[in-house]
């Protein structure tokens, strides 16, 4: 009786763990590639190489998400058709996430006002990564519920290397339809008088890693074997 009860407990734990992992790492891709965008990672048009060089925001429609998700990684894709350097500019980057009341194509020119109450640091890192064919930023899990509003991504870059648009920089895949994403940005210092338009980086949240999926599958298989063996005892 005890053996059977332990087996049921273990099986229940396996099922629960599987459900939690699936809920927390649901992959979501937002945007359709039809354009290129060099901001905020592949070009610096601020004219400066010290201090803040760009404050970039991008809003994603809540309709792109089927339900609550714990965002653990953010991926972007290099637009090879445009050529240019795929290296993320040297500098220091801080990435923030929040819920926002701003609509797609509705980001205001005051970047602070676009932030939600849950605005929080997701990741901080230095440049130099290669964005070919894609590039992933991993950070502290952010709990996003599309029922509470759209999703806001904000990237604040400091001390970027000098590489203006058209001087050999590359581009990331972007969407300029303005239906599921759009952007606002300030070049140089400050958070007001932002430029707004309908362009946004094609973005994947929690893009799956084949290796991790294989490991998880192996783990389940191992636990199932334990249950099977216990049941035989």
Coordinates of N, CA and C in Angstrom, one line a residue:
X1 N 0.8 -1.2 0.0 CA 0.0 0.0 0.0 C 0.9 1.3 0.0
X2 N 1.9 1.3 0.9 CA 2.8 2.4 0.9 C 3.5 2.6 -0.4
X3 N 3.9 1.5 -1.0 CA 4.7 1.6 -2.3 C 3.8 2.2 -3.3
X4 N 2.6 1.8 -3.4 CA 1.6 2.3 -4.4 C 1.4 3.8 -4.2
X5 N 1.2 4.2 -2.9 CA 1.0 5.6 -2.6 C 2.2 6.4 -3.0
X6 N 3.4 6.0 -2.7 CA 4.6 6.7 -3.1 C 4.7 6.9 -4.6
X7 N 4.3 5.8 -5.3 CA 4.3 5.8 -6.8 C 3.4 6.9 -7.3
X8 N 2.2 6.9 -6.7 CA 1.2 7.9 -7.1 C 1.7 9.3 -6.8
X9 N 2.3 9.5 -5.7 CA 2.9 10.9 -5.4 C 3.9 11.3 -6.3
X10 N 4.8 10.4 -6.7 CA 5.9 10.7 -7.6 C 5.3 11.0 -9.0
X11 N 4.3 10.2 -9.5 CA 3.7 10.4 -10.8 C 3.0 11.8 -10.8
X12 N 2.4 12.1 -9.7 CA 1.7 13.4 -9.6 C 2.7 14.6 -9.7
X13 N 3.9 14.4 -9.0 CA 4.9 15.4 -9.1 C 5.4 15.6 -10.5
X14 N 5.6 14.5 -11.2 CA 6.1 14.5 -12.6 C 5.1 15.3 -13.5
X15 N 3.8 15.0 -13.3 CA 2.8 15.7 -14.1 C 2.7 17.2 -13.8
X16 N 2.8 17.5 -12.5 CA 2.8 18.9 -12.1 C 4.0 19.7 -12.6
X17 N 5.2 19.0 -12.5 CA 6.4 19.7 -13.0 C 6.3 19.9 -14.5
X18 N 5.7 19.0 -15.2 CA 5.6 19.1 -16.7 C 4.7 20.3 -17.0
X19 N 3.5 20.4 -16.3 CA 2.6 21.5 -16.5 C 3.2 22.8 -16.2
X20 N 3.9 22.9 -15.1 CA 4.5 24.2 -14.7 C 5.6 24.6 -15.7
X21 N 6.4 23.7 -16.1 CA 7.4 24.0 -17.1 C 6.8 24.5 -18.4
X22 N 5.7 23.8 -18.8 CA 5.0 24.2 -20.1 C 4.5 25.6 -20.0
X23 N 3.8 25.9 -18.8 CA 3.2 27.2 -18.6 C 4.2 28.3 -18.5
X24 N 5.4 28.0 -17.9 CA 6.3 29.1 -17.6 C 7.3 29.4 -18.8
X25 N 7.3 28.4 -19.8 CA 8.2 28.6 -20.9 C 7.6 28.6 -22.2
X26 N 6.3 29.0 -22.3 CA 5.5 29.0 -23.5 C 6.2 30.0 -24.5
X27 N 6.5 29.5 -25.7 CA 7.2 30.3 -26.7 C 6.1 31.1 -27.5
X28 N 6.5 32.4 -27.6 CA 5.6 33.3 -28.3 C 6.4 34.2 -29.3
X29 N 6.1 34.2 -30.6 CA 6.8 35.0 -31.6 C 5.8 36.2 -32.0
X30 N 6.4 37.4 -32.0 CA 5.5 38.5 -32.3 C 6.2 39.3 -33.5
X31 N 5.4 39.5 -34.5 CA 5.9 40.3 -35.7 C 6.1 39.4 -36.9
X32 N 6.0 40.0 -38.1 CA 6.3 39.3 -39.3 C 7.4 40.1 -40.1
X33 N 8.4 39.5 -40.4 CA 9.6 40.1 -41.0 C 9.3 40.7 -42.4
X34 N 9.4 42.0 -42.5 CA 9.2 42.7 -43.8 C 10.1 43.9 -43.9
X35 N 11.0 44.1 -42.9 CA 11.8 45.4 -42.9 C 13.0 45.1 -42.0
X36 N 13.9 46.1 -41.8 CA 15.0 46.0 -41.0 C 15.1 47.2 -40.0
X37 N 15.6 47.0 -38.8 CA 15.7 48.0 -37.8 C 17.1 47.8 -37.1
X38 N 17.9 48.9 -37.1 CA 19.2 48.8 -36.5 C 19.2 49.2 -35.0
X39 N 18.1 49.9 -34.5 CA 18.0 50.3 -33.1 C 17.4 49.2 -32.3
X40 N 17.9 49.0 -31.1 CA 18.9 49.9 -30.4 C 20.2 49.2 -30.3
X41 N 20.5 48.1 -31.0 CA 21.7 47.3 -30.8 C 22.8 47.4 -31.8
X42 N 22.4 47.8 -33.1 CA 23.4 47.6 -34.2 C 23.8 49.0 -34.8
X43 N 23.3 50.1 -34.3 CA 23.7 51.4 -34.8 C 23.6 52.4 -33.7
X44 N 24.4 53.4 -33.8 CA 24.4 54.5 -32.8 C 24.3 55.8 -33.6
X45 N 23.2 56.5 -33.6 CA 23.0 57.8 -34.3 C 23.0 58.9 -33.3
X46 N 23.4 58.7 -32.1 CA 23.3 59.8 -31.1 C 24.4 60.8 -31.2
X47 N 25.5 60.4 -31.9 CA 26.6 61.3 -32.0 C 27.5 61.3 -30.8
X48 N 27.2 60.4 -29.9 CA 28.0 60.4 -28.6 C 28.4 58.9 -28.4
X49 N 29.5 58.7 -27.6 CA 30.0 57.4 -27.3 C 30.1 57.2 -25.7
X50 N 29.6 58.2 -25.0 CA 29.7 58.2 -23.6 C 28.3 58.6 -23.0
X51 N 27.9 58.0 -21.9 CA 26.6 58.3 -21.4 C 25.5 57.6 -22.1
X52 N 24.3 58.0 -21.9 CA 23.2 57.3 -22.6 C 23.2 57.7 -24.1
X53 N 23.1 56.6 -24.9 CA 23.1 56.9 -26.3 C 21.7 56.6 -27.0
X54 N 20.9 55.8 -26.3 CA 19.5 55.6 -26.8 C 18.6 55.0 -25.7
X55 N 17.4 55.5 -25.6 CA 16.4 54.8 -24.8 C 15.3 54.4 -25.7
X56 N 15.1 53.1 -25.8 CA 14.3 52.5 -26.9 C 13.2 51.7 -26.2
X57 N 11.9 51.9 -26.6 CA 10.8 51.2 -26.2 C 10.1 50.5 -27.3
X58 N 9.5 49.4 -27.1 CA 8.7 48.7 -28.0 C 7.5 48.0 -27.3
X59 N 6.3 48.2 -27.9 CA 5.1 47.7 -27.3 C 4.7 46.5 -28.2
X60 N 4.2 45.4 -27.5 CA 3.7 44.2 -28.1 C 2.2 44.0 -27.8
X61 N 1.4 43.7 -28.7 CA 0.0 43.5 -28.5 C -0.3 42.3 -27.6
X62 N -1.2 42.5 -26.6 CA -1.6 41.4 -25.7 C -2.2 40.3 -26.5
X63 N -2.8 40.6 -27.7 CA -3.4 39.6 -28.5 C -2.5 38.5 -29.0
X64 N -1.2 38.8 -29.0 CA -0.2 37.8 -29.4 C 0.1 36.7 -28.4
X65 N -0.4 36.9 -27.2 CA -0.2 36.0 -26.1 C -1.5 35.3 -25.8
X66 N -1.5 34.0 -25.7 CA -2.7 33.2 -25.4 C -3.1 33.2 -23.9
X67 N -2.2 33.6 -23.1 CA -2.4 33.6 -21.7 C -1.2 34.0 -20.9
X68 N -1.3 34.0 -19.6 CA -0.1 34.4 -18.7 C 1.1 33.6 -19.1
X69 N 2.3 34.3 -19.0 CA 3.5 33.6 -19.3 C 4.7 34.2 -18.5
X70 N 5.6 33.4 -18.1 CA 6.8 33.8 -17.4 C 7.9 34.0 -18.5
X71 N 8.2 35.2 -18.8 CA 9.2 35.5 -19.8 C 10.6 35.3 -19.2
X72 N 11.3 34.4 -19.8 CA 12.7 34.0 -19.3 C 13.8 34.4 -20.4
X73 N 13.4 34.5 -21.6 CA 14.4 34.9 -22.7 C 13.7 35.7 -23.8
X74 N 14.5 36.5 -24.4 CA 14.0 37.3 -25.5 C 15.0 37.2 -26.7
X75 N 14.5 36.8 -27.9 CA 15.3 36.6 -29.0 C 15.0 37.5 -30.2
X76 N 16.1 37.9 -30.9 CA 16.0 38.7 -32.1 C 16.7 38.1 -33.2
X77 N 16.4 38.5 -34.5 CA 16.9 37.8 -35.6 C 17.6 38.8 -36.6
X78 N 18.8 38.4 -37.0 CA 19.6 39.3 -37.9 C 19.0 39.2 -39.3
X79 N 18.8 40.4 -39.9 CA 18.3 40.5 -41.3 C 19.4 40.4 -42.3
X80 N 19.8 39.2 -42.7 CA 20.9 39.1 -43.5 C 20.8 39.7 -44.9
X81 N 19.6 39.9 -45.4 CA 19.4 40.5 -46.7 C 19.9 41.9 -46.8
X82 N 20.0 42.6 -45.6 CA 20.5 44.0 -45.6 C 22.0 44.1 -45.5
X83 N 22.7 43.0 -45.2 CA 24.1 43.1 -45.1 C 24.5 43.8 -43.8
X84 N 25.8 44.2 -43.8 CA 26.3 45.0 -42.6 C 26.7 44.1 -41.5
X85 N 27.3 44.8 -40.4 CA 27.8 44.0 -39.3 C 26.7 43.5 -38.4
X86 N 26.8 42.3 -38.0 CA 25.8 41.6 -37.1 C 26.2 41.7 -35.6
X87 N 27.3 42.4 -35.3 CA 27.8 42.5 -34.0 C 27.1 43.5 -33.2
X88 N 26.6 43.2 -32.0 CA 25.9 44.1 -31.1 C 27.0 45.1 -30.7
X89 N 26.7 46.4 -30.8 CA 27.6 47.5 -30.5 C 28.2 47.4 -29.1
X90 N 29.4 47.7 -28.9 CA 30.0 47.8 -27.6 C 29.2 48.7 -26.8
X91 N 29.1 48.5 -25.5 CA 28.4 49.4 -24.6 C 27.7 48.6 -23.5
X92 N 26.9 49.3 -22.7 CA 26.2 48.7 -21.6 C 24.7 48.8 -21.8
X93 N 24.0 47.7 -21.7 CA 22.6 47.6 -22.0 C 21.8 47.2 -20.7
X94 N 20.7 47.8 -20.5 CA 19.8 47.4 -19.5 C 18.4 47.2 -20.1
X95 N 17.9 46.0 -19.9 CA 16.6 45.7 -20.6 C 15.5 45.6 -19.5
X96 N 14.4 46.3 -19.7 CA 13.3 46.3 -18.7 C 12.0 45.8 -19.4
X97 N 11.2 45.2 -18.6 CA 9.8 44.8 -19.1 C 8.8 45.3 -18.2
X98 N 7.6 45.5 -18.7 CA 6.4 45.9 -17.9 C 5.2 45.7 -18.7
X99 N 4.1 45.7 -18.0 CA 2.8 45.8 -18.6 C 2.6 47.3 -18.9
X100 N 1.8 47.6 -20.0 CA 1.6 49.0 -20.3 C 0.1 49.2 -20.8
X101 N -0.4 50.4 -20.6 CA -1.7 50.8 -21.1 C -1.6 51.3 -22.5
X102 N -0.4 51.6 -22.9 CA -0.2 52.1 -24.3 C -0.6 51.1 -25.3
X103 N -1.2 51.6 -26.4 CA -1.6 50.7 -27.5 C -0.5 50.6 -28.5
X104 N -0.6 49.6 -29.3 CA 0.3 49.5 -30.5 C 0.1 50.7 -31.4
X105 N 1.1 51.4 -31.8 CA 1.0 52.7 -32.5 C 0.4 53.8 -31.6
X106 N 0.5 53.5 -30.2 CA 0.0 54.5 -29.3 C 1.0 54.9 -28.2
X107 N 2.3 54.5 -28.4 CA 3.3 54.9 -27.4 C 3.4 56.4 -27.4
X108 N 3.5 57.0 -26.2 CA 3.6 58.4 -26.1 C 5.0 58.9 -26.2
X109 N 5.2 60.2 -26.4 CA 6.6 60.8 -26.6 C 7.3 60.9 -25.3
X110 N 6.6 60.7 -24.1 CA 7.2 60.7 -22.8 C 7.4 59.2 -22.4
X111 N 8.6 58.7 -22.5 CA 8.9 57.3 -22.3 C 8.5 56.8 -20.9
X112 N 8.8 57.7 -19.9 CA 8.4 57.3 -18.5 C 6.9 57.0 -18.4
X113 N 6.1 57.8 -19.0 CA 4.7 57.7 -18.9 C 4.2 56.4 -19.6
X114 N 5.0 55.8 -20.5 CA 4.6 54.5 -21.1 C 4.8 53.3 -20.2
X115 N 5.6 53.5 -19.2 CA 5.9 52.4 -18.3 C 4.7 52.0 -17.4
X116 N 4.6 50.7 -17.1 CA 3.6 50.3 -16.1 C 4.2 50.2 -14.7
X117 N 3.3 50.0 -13.8 CA 3.7 49.9 -12.4 C 4.6 48.8 -12.1
X118 N 4.6 47.7 -12.9 CA 5.5 46.6 -12.7 C 6.8 46.6 -13.5
X119 N 7.1 47.8 -14.0 CA 8.4 48.0 -14.8 C 9.5 47.5 -13.9
X120 N 10.3 46.6 -14.5 CA 11.4 46.0 -13.7 C 12.5 45.6 -14.6
X121 N 13.7 45.5 -14.1 CA 14.9 45.1 -14.8 C 14.9 43.6 -15.1
X122 N 15.0 43.3 -16.4 CA 15.0 41.9 -16.9 C 16.4 41.4 -17.0
X123 N 17.3 42.2 -17.6 CA 18.7 41.8 -17.8 C 19.6 43.0 -18.0
X124 N 20.9 42.8 -17.7 CA 21.9 43.9 -18.0 C 23.1 43.1 -18.5
X125 N 23.7 43.7 -19.5 CA 24.8 43.0 -20.2 C 25.7 44.0 -21.0
X126 N 26.8 43.6 -21.5 CA 27.7 44.4 -22.3 C 27.5 43.9 -23.8
X127 N 27.8 44.8 -24.7 CA 27.7 44.4 -26.1 C 28.8 43.5 -26.6
X128 N 28.8 43.2 -27.9 CA 29.9 42.4 -28.5 C 29.4 41.1 -29.0
X129 N 28.1 40.7 -28.7 CA 27.6 39.4 -29.2 C 27.3 39.5 -30.7
X130 N 27.3 38.3 -31.3 CA 27.0 38.2 -32.7 C 25.5 37.8 -32.8
X131 N 24.7 38.6 -33.6 CA 23.3 38.4 -33.7 C 22.9 37.5 -34.8
X132 N 23.9 36.9 -35.5 CA 23.7 35.9 -36.6 C 23.6 34.5 -36.1
X133 N 22.6 33.7 -36.5 CA 21.4 34.1 -37.2 C 20.3 34.7 -36.3
X134 N 20.5 34.4 -35.0 CA 19.7 35.0 -34.0 C 20.5 35.2 -32.7
X135 N 19.9 36.0 -31.8 CA 20.6 36.4 -30.6 C 19.5 36.4 -29.5
X136 N 19.9 35.8 -28.3 CA 19.0 35.6 -27.2 C 19.5 36.3 -26.0
X137 N 18.6 37.0 -25.3 CA 18.9 37.7 -24.0 C 18.2 36.9 -23.0
X138 N 18.9 36.4 -22.0 CA 18.2 35.7 -20.9 C 18.3 36.5 -19.6
X139 N 17.2 36.5 -18.9 CA 17.1 37.3 -17.7 C 16.3 36.8 -16.6
X140 N 16.0 37.6 -15.6 CA 15.1 37.2 -14.5 C 13.7 37.1 -15.0
X141 N 13.1 36.0 -14.7 CA 11.7 35.7 -15.2 C 10.8 36.8 -14.8
X142 N 10.0 37.3 -15.9 CA 9.0 38.4 -15.7 C 7.7 37.8 -16.0
X143 N 6.8 37.9 -15.0 CA 5.4 37.4 -15.1 C 4.5 38.4 -15.9
X144 N 4.1 37.9 -17.0 CA 3.2 38.8 -17.9 C 1.9 38.2 -18.0
X145 N 0.8 39.0 -17.8 CA -0.5 38.6 -18.0 C -1.2 39.5 -19.0
X146 N -1.5 39.0 -20.2 CA -2.0 39.8 -21.3 C -3.4 40.4 -20.9
X147 N -4.0 39.8 -19.9 CA -5.3 40.3 -19.5 C -5.2 41.7 -18.8
X148 N -4.0 42.1 -18.4 CA -3.7 43.4 -17.7 C -3.2 44.5 -18.7
X149 N -3.0 44.2 -19.9 CA -2.5 45.2 -20.9 C -1.5 44.7 -21.8
X150 N -1.0 45.5 -22.7 CA 0.1 45.2 -23.6 C 1.4 45.0 -22.9
X151 N 2.4 44.4 -23.6 CA 3.7 44.2 -23.0 C 4.7 45.3 -23.5
X152 N 5.5 45.9 -22.6 CA 6.4 46.9 -23.0 C 7.9 46.4 -22.8
X153 N 8.7 46.5 -23.8 CA 10.1 46.3 -23.7 C 10.8 47.6 -23.8
X154 N 11.8 47.8 -22.9 CA 12.6 49.0 -22.9 C 14.1 48.7 -22.8
X155 N 14.9 49.2 -23.7 CA 16.3 49.0 -23.7 C 17.0 50.4 -23.5
X156 N 17.8 50.5 -22.5 CA 18.5 51.7 -22.3 C 20.0 51.4 -22.5
X157 N 20.6 52.1 -23.5 CA 22.0 51.8 -23.8 C 22.9 52.9 -23.5
X158 N 24.0 52.6 -22.9 CA 25.0 53.6 -22.5 C 26.4 53.3 -23.1
X159 N 27.1 54.3 -23.5 CA 28.5 54.1 -24.0 C 28.6 53.2 -25.2
X160 N 27.7 53.3 -26.1 CA 27.8 52.5 -27.3 C 28.9 53.0 -28.2
X161 N 29.4 52.0 -29.0 CA 30.4 52.4 -30.0 C 29.8 53.2 -31.1
X162 N 30.7 54.0 -31.7 CA 30.2 55.0 -32.8 C 30.0 54.2 -34.1
X163 N 28.8 54.1 -34.5 CA 28.5 53.4 -35.8 C 27.1 53.9 -36.3
X164 N 27.1 55.0 -37.1 CA 25.8 55.6 -37.6 C 25.2 54.7 -38.6
X165 N 23.9 54.8 -38.8 CA 23.2 54.1 -39.8 C 23.8 54.4 -41.2
X166 N 24.0 53.4 -42.0 CA 24.6 53.6 -43.3 C 26.1 53.5 -43.3
X167 N 26.7 53.3 -42.2 CA 28.2 53.2 -42.1 C 28.7 51.8 -41.9
X168 N 28.0 50.8 -42.4 CA 28.4 49.5 -42.3 C 27.7 48.7 -41.2
X169 N 26.7 49.3 -40.6 CA 25.9 48.6 -39.6 C 25.0 47.6 -40.2
X170 N 24.6 46.6 -39.4 CA 23.6 45.7 -39.9 C 22.2 46.0 -39.3
X171 N 21.2 45.1 -39.6 CA 19.8 45.3 -39.2 C 19.3 44.1 -38.6
X172 N 18.3 44.2 -37.7 CA 17.6 43.1 -37.2 C 16.2 43.0 -37.9
X173 N 15.7 41.8 -38.0 CA 14.4 41.6 -38.7 C 13.3 42.4 -38.0
X174 N 12.5 43.1 -38.7 CA 11.5 44.0 -38.2 C 10.2 43.9 -38.9
X175 N 9.2 44.4 -38.2 CA 7.8 44.4 -38.7 C 7.4 45.9 -38.7
X176 N 6.9 46.4 -39.9 CA 6.4 47.8 -40.0 C 5.0 47.9 -40.3
X177 N 4.2 46.8 -40.1 CA 2.8 46.8 -40.3 C 2.0 47.6 -39.3
X178 N 2.6 47.7 -38.1 CA 2.0 48.5 -37.0 C 0.7 47.9 -36.4
X179 N 0.6 46.5 -36.6 CA -0.7 45.9 -36.0 C -0.4 45.2 -34.7
X180 N 0.8 44.6 -34.5 CA 1.1 43.9 -33.3 C 2.3 44.5 -32.5
X181 N 3.0 45.4 -33.1 CA 4.1 46.0 -32.4 C 4.5 47.4 -33.0
X182 N 5.0 48.3 -32.2 CA 5.5 49.6 -32.7 C 6.6 50.1 -31.6
X183 N 7.2 51.2 -31.9 CA 8.3 51.6 -31.1 C 8.3 53.1 -30.8
X184 N 9.1 53.5 -29.8 CA 9.4 54.9 -29.5 C 10.8 55.0 -29.0
X185 N 11.5 56.0 -29.3 CA 12.9 56.1 -28.9 C 13.4 57.5 -28.8
X186 N 14.4 57.7 -27.9 CA 15.1 58.9 -27.8 C 16.6 58.7 -28.0
X187 N 17.2 59.4 -29.0 CA 18.6 59.3 -29.2 C 19.3 60.2 -28.3
X188 N 20.4 59.7 -27.6 CA 21.1 60.5 -26.6 C 20.4 60.5 -25.3
X189 N 20.6 61.5 -24.5 CA 20.0 61.5 -23.2 C 18.6 62.0 -23.1
X190 N 17.9 61.6 -22.0 CA 16.6 62.1 -21.8 C 15.5 61.0 -22.1
X191 N 14.3 61.3 -21.7 CA 13.2 60.3 -21.9 C 12.0 61.0 -22.5
X192 N 12.1 62.2 -23.0 CA 11.0 62.9 -23.6 C 11.2 63.3 -25.0
X193 N 10.2 63.8 -25.7 CA 10.3 64.1 -27.1 C 10.7 62.9 -28.0
X194 N 10.2 61.8 -27.6 CA 10.6 60.6 -28.3 C 10.0 60.5 -29.7
X195 N 10.8 59.9 -30.6 CA 10.3 59.6 -32.0 C 9.4 58.3 -31.9
X196 N 8.3 58.3 -32.5 CA 7.4 57.2 -32.5 C 7.1 56.8 -34.0
X197 N 7.0 55.5 -34.2 CA 6.6 55.0 -35.5 C 6.1 53.6 -35.4
X198 N 5.7 53.0 -36.6 CA 5.1 51.7 -36.6 C 6.0 50.5 -36.7
X199 N 7.3 50.8 -36.6 CA 8.3 49.7 -36.8 C 8.6 49.0 -35.4
X200 N 8.8 47.7 -35.4 CA 9.2 47.0 -34.2 C 10.0 45.8 -34.6
X201 N 11.0 45.4 -33.7 CA 11.8 44.2 -33.9 C 10.9 43.0 -33.9
X202 N 11.1 42.1 -34.8 CA 10.5 40.7 -34.7 C 11.1 40.1 -33.5
X203 N 10.3 39.6 -32.6 CA 10.7 39.2 -31.3 C 10.1 37.8 -30.9
X204 N 11.0 36.9 -30.4 CA 10.5 35.7 -29.8 C 10.7 35.6 -28.3
X205 N 9.7 35.4 -27.6 CA 9.8 35.2 -26.1 C 9.9 33.7 -25.8
X206 N 10.9 33.3 -25.0 CA 11.0 31.9 -24.6 C 11.2 31.0 -25.8
X207 N 12.0 31.4 -26.8 CA 12.2 30.5 -27.9 C 12.8 29.2 -27.4
X208 N 12.3 28.1 -27.8 CA 12.7 26.8 -27.3 C 14.2 26.5 -27.6
X209 N 14.9 25.8 -26.7 CA 16.2 25.3 -27.0 C 16.2 23.8 -27.1
X210 N 16.5 23.2 -28.3 CA 16.3 21.8 -28.5 C 17.1 21.0 -27.4
X211 N 18.2 21.4 -27.0 CA 19.0 20.7 -25.9 C 18.2 20.6 -24.6
X212 N 17.6 21.7 -24.2 CA 16.9 21.7 -22.9 C 15.6 20.8 -23.0
X213 N 15.0 20.8 -24.2 CA 13.8 19.9 -24.4 C 14.2 18.5 -24.3
X214 N 15.4 18.1 -24.9 CA 15.8 16.7 -24.8 C 16.1 16.3 -23.4
X215 N 16.8 17.2 -22.6 CA 17.1 16.9 -21.2 C 15.9 16.8 -20.4
X216 N 14.9 17.6 -20.7 CA 13.6 17.5 -19.9 C 12.9 16.2 -20.2
X217 N 12.9 15.8 -21.5 CA 12.3 14.5 -21.9 C 13.0 13.4 -21.2
X218 N 14.4 13.4 -21.2 CA 15.1 12.4 -20.5 C 14.8 12.3 -19.1
X219 N 14.6 13.4 -18.4 CA 14.3 13.5 -17.0 C 12.9 12.8 -16.8
X220 N 11.9 13.1 -17.6 CA 10.6 12.5 -17.4 C 10.7 11.0 -17.6
X221 N 11.5 10.6 -18.6 CA 11.7 9.1 -18.9 C 12.3 8.5 -17.7
X222 N 13.3 9.1 -17.1 CA 13.9 8.5 -15.9 C 13.0 8.4 -14.7
X223 N 12.2 9.5 -14.5 CA 11.2 9.4 -13.4 C 10.1 8.4 -13.6
X224 N 9.7 8.2 -14.9 CA 8.7 7.2 -15.2 C 9.3 5.8 -14.9
X225 N 10.6 5.6 -15.2 CA 11.2 4.3 -15.0 C 11.2 4.0 -13.5
X226 N 11.5 5.1 -12.7 CA 11.5 4.9 -11.2 C 10.1 4.5 -10.7
X227 N 9.1 5.2 -11.3 CA 7.7 4.8 -10.9 C 7.4 3.4 -11.3
X228 N 7.8 3.0 -12.5 CA 7.6 1.6 -13.0 C 8.2 0.6 -12.1
X229 N 9.5 0.8 -11.7 CA 10.2 -0.1 -10.9 C 9.6 -0.2 -9.5
X230 N 9.2 1.0 -8.9 CA 8.6 1.0 -7.6 C 7.2 0.2 -7.6
X231 N 6.5 0.3 -8.8 CA 5.3 -0.4 -8.9 C 5.5 -1.9 -8.9
X232 N 6.6 -2.4 -9.4 CA 6.9 -3.8 -9.5 C 7.2 -4.4 -8.1
X233 N 7.7 -3.5 -7.2 CA 8.2 -4.0 -5.9 C 7.0 -4.6 -5.1

